[in-house]
CSV table of C-alpha atoms in Angstrom, one decimal:
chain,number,residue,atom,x,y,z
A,1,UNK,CA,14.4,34.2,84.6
A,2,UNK,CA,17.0,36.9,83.2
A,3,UNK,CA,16.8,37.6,79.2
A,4,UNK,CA,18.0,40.7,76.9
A,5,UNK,CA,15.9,43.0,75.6
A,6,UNK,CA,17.5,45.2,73.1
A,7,UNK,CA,16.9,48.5,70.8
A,8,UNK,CA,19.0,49.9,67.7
A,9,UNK,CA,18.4,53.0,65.4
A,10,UNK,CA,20.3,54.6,62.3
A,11,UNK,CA,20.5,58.1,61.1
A,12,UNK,CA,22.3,59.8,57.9
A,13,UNK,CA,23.9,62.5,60.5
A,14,UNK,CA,23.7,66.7,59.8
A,15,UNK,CA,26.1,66.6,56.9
A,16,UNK,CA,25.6,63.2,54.7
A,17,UNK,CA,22.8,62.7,52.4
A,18,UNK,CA,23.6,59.0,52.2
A,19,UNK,CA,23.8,56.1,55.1
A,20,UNK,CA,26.4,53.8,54.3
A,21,UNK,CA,25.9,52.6,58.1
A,22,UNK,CA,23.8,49.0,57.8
A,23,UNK,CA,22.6,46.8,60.9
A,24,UNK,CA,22.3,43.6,61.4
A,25,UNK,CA,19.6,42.6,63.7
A,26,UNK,CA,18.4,38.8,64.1
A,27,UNK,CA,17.5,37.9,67.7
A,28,UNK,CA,16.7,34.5,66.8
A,29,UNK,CA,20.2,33.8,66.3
A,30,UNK,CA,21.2,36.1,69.4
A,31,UNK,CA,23.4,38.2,66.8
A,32,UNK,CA,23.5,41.6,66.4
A,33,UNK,CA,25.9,43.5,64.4
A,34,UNK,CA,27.0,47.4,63.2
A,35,UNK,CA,28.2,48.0,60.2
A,36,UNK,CA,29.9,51.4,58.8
A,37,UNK,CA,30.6,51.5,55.0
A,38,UNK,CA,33.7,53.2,54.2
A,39,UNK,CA,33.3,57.0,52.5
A,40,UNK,CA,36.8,56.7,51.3
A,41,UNK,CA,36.2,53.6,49.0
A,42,UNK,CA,33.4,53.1,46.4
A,43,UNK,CA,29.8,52.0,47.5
A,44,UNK,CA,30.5,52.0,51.5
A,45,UNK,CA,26.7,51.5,51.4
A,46,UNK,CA,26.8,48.4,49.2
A,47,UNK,CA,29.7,47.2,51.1
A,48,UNK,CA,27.7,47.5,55.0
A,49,UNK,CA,24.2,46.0,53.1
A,50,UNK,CA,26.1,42.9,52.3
A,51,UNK,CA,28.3,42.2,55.6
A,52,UNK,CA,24.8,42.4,57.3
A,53,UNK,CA,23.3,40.3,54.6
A,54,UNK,CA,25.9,37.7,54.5
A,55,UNK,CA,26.8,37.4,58.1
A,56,UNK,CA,23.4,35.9,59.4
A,57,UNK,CA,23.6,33.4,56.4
A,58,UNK,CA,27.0,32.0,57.4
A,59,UNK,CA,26.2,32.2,61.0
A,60,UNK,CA,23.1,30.2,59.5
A,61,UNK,CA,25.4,27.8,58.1
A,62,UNK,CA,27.3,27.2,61.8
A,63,UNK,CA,29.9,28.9,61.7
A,64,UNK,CA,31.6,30.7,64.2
A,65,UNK,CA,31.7,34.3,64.6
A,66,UNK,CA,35.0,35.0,63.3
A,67,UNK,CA,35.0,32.3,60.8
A,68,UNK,CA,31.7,34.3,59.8
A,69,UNK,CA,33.2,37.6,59.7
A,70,UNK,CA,36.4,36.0,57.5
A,71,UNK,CA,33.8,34.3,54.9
A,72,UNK,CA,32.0,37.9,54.5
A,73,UNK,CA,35.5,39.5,53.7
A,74,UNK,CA,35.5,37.4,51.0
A,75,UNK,CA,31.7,37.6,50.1
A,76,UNK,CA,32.4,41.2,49.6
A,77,UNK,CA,35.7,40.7,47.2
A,78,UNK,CA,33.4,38.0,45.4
A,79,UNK,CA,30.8,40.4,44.6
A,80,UNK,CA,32.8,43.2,43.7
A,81,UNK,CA,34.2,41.2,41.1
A,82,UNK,CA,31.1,40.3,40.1
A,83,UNK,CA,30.5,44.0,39.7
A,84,UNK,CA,28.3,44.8,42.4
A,85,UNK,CA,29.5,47.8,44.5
A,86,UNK,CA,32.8,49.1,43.4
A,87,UNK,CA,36.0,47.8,43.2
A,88,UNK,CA,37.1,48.8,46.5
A,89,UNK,CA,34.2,49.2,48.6
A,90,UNK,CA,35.1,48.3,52.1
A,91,UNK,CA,33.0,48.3,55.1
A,92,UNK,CA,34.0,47.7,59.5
A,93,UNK,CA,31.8,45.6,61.4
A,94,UNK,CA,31.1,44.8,65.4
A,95,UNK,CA,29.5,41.7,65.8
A,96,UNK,CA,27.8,40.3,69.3
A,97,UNK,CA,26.4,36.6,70.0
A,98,UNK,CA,24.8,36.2,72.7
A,99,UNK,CA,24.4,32.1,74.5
A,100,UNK,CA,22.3,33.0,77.8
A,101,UNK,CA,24.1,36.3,79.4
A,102,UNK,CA,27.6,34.8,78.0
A,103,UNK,CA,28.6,37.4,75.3
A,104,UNK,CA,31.4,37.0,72.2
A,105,UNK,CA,32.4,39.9,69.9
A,106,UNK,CA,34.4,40.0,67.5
A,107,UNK,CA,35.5,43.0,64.8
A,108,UNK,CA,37.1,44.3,62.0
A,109,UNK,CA,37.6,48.1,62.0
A,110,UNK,CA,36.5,51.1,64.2
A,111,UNK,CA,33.6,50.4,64.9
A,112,UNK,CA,32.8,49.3,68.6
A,113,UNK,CA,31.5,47.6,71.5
A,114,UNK,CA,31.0,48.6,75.3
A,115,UNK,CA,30.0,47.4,78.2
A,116,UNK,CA,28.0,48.8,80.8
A,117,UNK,CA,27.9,47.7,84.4
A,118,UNK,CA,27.6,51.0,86.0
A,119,UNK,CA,31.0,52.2,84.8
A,120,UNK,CA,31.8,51.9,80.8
A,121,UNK,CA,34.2,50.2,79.6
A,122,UNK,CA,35.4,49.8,75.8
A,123,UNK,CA,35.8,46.1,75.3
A,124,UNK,CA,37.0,46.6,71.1
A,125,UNK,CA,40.3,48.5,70.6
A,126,UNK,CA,40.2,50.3,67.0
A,127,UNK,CA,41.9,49.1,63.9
A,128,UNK,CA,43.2,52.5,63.3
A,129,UNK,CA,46.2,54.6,62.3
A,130,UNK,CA,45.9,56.4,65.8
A,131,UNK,CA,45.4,53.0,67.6
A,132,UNK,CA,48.8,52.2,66.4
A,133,UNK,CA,50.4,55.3,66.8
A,134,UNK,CA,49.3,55.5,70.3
A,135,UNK,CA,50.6,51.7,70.7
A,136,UNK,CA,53.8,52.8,69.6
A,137,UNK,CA,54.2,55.7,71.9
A,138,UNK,CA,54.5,58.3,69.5
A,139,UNK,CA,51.0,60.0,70.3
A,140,UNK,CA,49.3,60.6,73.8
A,141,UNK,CA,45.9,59.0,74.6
A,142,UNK,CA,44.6,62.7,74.7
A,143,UNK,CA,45.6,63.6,71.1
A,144,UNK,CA,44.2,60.6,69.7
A,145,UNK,CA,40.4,61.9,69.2
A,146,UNK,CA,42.1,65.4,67.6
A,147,UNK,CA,45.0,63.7,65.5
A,148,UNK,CA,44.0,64.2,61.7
A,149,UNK,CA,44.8,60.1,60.8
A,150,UNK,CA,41.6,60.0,63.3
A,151,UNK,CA,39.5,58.4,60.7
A,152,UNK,CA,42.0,56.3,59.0
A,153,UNK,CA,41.4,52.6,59.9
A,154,UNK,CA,44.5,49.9,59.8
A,155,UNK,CA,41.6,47.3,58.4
A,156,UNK,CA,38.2,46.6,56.7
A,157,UNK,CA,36.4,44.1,55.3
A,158,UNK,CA,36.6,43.8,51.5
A,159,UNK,CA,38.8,46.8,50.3
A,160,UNK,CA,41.8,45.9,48.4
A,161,UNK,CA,41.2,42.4,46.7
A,162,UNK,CA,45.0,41.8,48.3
A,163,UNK,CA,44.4,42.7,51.8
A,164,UNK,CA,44.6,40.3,54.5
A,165,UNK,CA,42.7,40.9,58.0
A,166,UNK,CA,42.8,39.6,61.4
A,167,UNK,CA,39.1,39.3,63.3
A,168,UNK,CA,39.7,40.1,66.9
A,169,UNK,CA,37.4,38.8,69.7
A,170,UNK,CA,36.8,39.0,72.9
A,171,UNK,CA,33.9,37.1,75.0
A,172,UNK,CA,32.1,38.0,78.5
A,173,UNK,CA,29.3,37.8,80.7
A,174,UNK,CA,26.3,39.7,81.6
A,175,UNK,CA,24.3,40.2,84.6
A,176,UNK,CA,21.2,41.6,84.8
A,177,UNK,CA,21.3,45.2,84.7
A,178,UNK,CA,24.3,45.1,82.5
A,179,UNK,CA,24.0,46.8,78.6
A,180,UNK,CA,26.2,45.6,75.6
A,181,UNK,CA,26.4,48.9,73.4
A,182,UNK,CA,27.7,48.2,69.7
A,183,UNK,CA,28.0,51.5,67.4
A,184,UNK,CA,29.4,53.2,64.5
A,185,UNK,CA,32.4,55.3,65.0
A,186,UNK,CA,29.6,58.3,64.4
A,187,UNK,CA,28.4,58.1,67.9
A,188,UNK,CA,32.0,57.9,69.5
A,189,UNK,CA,34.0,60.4,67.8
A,190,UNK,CA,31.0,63.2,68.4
A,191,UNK,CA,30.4,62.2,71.9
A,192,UNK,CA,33.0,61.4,74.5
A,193,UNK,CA,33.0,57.7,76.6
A,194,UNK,CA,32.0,60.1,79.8
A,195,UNK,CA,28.7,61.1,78.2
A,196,UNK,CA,28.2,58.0,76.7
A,197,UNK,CA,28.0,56.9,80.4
A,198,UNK,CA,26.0,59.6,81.9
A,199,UNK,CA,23.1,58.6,79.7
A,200,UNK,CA,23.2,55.1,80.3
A,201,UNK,CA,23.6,55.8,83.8
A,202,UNK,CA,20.7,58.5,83.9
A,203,UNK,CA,18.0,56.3,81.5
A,204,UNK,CA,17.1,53.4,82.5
A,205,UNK,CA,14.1,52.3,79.3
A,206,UNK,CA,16.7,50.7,77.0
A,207,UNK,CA,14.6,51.8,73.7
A,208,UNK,CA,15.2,55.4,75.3
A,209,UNK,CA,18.6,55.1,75.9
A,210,UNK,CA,19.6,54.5,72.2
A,211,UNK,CA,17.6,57.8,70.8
A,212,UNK,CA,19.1,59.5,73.9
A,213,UNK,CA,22.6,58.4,72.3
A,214,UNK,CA,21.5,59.1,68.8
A,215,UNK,CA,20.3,63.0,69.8
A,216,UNK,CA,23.7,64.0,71.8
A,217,UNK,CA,25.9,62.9,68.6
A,218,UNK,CA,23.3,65.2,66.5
A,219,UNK,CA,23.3,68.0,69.1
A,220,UNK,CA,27.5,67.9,69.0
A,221,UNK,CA,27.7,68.1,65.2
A,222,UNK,CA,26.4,64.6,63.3
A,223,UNK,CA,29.7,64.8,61.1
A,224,UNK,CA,28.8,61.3,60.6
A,225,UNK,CA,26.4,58.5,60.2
A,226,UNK,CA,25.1,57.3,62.8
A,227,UNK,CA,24.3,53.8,64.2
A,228,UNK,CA,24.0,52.7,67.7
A,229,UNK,CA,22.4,49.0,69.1
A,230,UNK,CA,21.6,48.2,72.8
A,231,UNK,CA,21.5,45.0,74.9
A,232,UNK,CA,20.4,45.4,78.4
A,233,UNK,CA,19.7,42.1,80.4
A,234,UNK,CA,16.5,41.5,82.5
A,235,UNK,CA,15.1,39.7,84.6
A,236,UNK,CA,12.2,37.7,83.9
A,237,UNK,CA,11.8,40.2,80.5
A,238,UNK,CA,11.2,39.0,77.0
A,239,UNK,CA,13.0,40.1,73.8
A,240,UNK,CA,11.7,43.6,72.5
C-alpha cells in the first residue's frame, strides 16, 4: 500500500519580527497549502490567516481547487471591506490536492511548488515582474534572482478591490519515493534549486528534510519569512 507522509514548519526569518507566512494543513482533505502575506500591502499577515482559513471551507463546500482559490480572492476583498485587515492586504498562495499519488496545484503569486524524483523540478512559474521580463526576452535566466523587481509579483490574492487574477494549475503523479515540496518565496530566493536538491537528495526522514530546508535559508541570510511543506510518498506508510 503506498500513502504520503508529510512535514511543514514556519519561521519569522533573521530580519522580521512578524510572520505574515500562514499554512494550511488539513490531510483529511489531502490539501495542503503556503501562504506568504504581502509586506508591501497592509496586514500581509491578516491577508495569509484568511486564504488558509477560507480555502479548506470552500474546498469543504466541493469546490474545486481553483474555483477555491477564486472564492478566497474575494473572501479577502469581502473582509477588507468589512474592515478587517487593511484595505489592500494581499497575500500568494500554492495549493496541493492530493487523490491517491495523483497531484493538482494550482497558484496565485510567487510562491511555489516542486517536485522531486531524484532530480528537482519547479512545476509553478512565478507571477512576477522578472517572470515576465524574462518571458519577454529582455532579461537572462541568470539575472533574474539579482534583478531589483525580484520581489515584485504580477498577482495576489485580494490587493486592489479592482484586480482581476488568473489561478494557474498544473496536476501530476507520484510514485513512491517521490516528494511534493510547496514554500514561500523565503526559502527560494536564499537558497538556490541546486541545494534545494542536495538536501532532498542527501535526507531521506521527510520531517528532517523540511528543518534541513528551513536552517540553510537561515544560515544564507533569512531576509525573509520562511515557510516550507513536504509530501513524500510511501509505501505501506501512514499519514504523519
Amino acid at each position: 500500500m503506498t500513502s504520503v507522509e508529510f512535514a511543514y514548519a514556519t519561521h519569522p526569518g533573521r530580519k522580521r519580527s512578524l510572520n505574515e507566512d500562514s499554512l494550511c494543513i488539513e490531510p483529511e482533505l489531502s490539501l495542503w497549502a503556503v501562504a506568504d502575506g504581502m509586506g508591501g500591502h497592509a496586514s500581509g499577515e491578516v491577508a495569509s490567516g484568511l486564504v488558509v482559513q477560507e480555502l479548506p471551507r470552500q474546498i469543504r463546500e466541493g469546490k474545486a481547487l481553483a474555483s477555491a482559490i477564486l472564492d478566497t480572492h474575494r473572501a479577502i476583498h469581502r473582509a477588507a471591506g468589512l474592515g478587517q485587515g487593511g484595505h489592500d492586504m494581499g497575500s500568494t498562495v500554492v495549493a496541493a490536492r492530493l487523490r491517491g499519488l495523483s497531484y493538482q496545484i494550482a497558484w496565485v503569486g510567487d510562491s511555489r511548488a516542486y517536485l522531486w524524483n531524484g532530480a528537482l523540478r519547479q512545476l509553478t512559474r512565478d507571477h512576477s515582474y522578472v517572470q515576465l521580463l524574462w518571458e519577454a526576452g529582455l532579461i537572462e535566466e541568470a539575472d533574474m534572482a539579482s534583478h531589483p523587481g525580484r520581489n515584485v509579483i504580477s498577482q495576489a490574492l485580494g490587493g486592489s478591490e479592482h484586480q482581476e487574477i488568473k489561478v494557474d494549475v498544473v496536476s501530476g503523479e507520484l510514485s513512491p519515493g517521490d516528494s511534493l515540496l510547496l514554500c514561500s518565496d523565503g526559502l527560494n530566493s536564499e537558497v538556490p534549486d541546486a541545494e534545494i536538491a542536495r538536501i532532498l537528495s542527501s535526507t531521506p526522514n521527510t520531517s528532517a528534510r523540511v528543518d534541513r530546508l528551513v536552517d540553510a535559508a537561515l544560515e544564507a541570510g533569512g531576509n525573509d519569512n520562511i515557510t516550507v511543506v513536504l509530501l513524500t510518498a510511501r509505501n505501506g506508510r501512514a499519514f504523519d
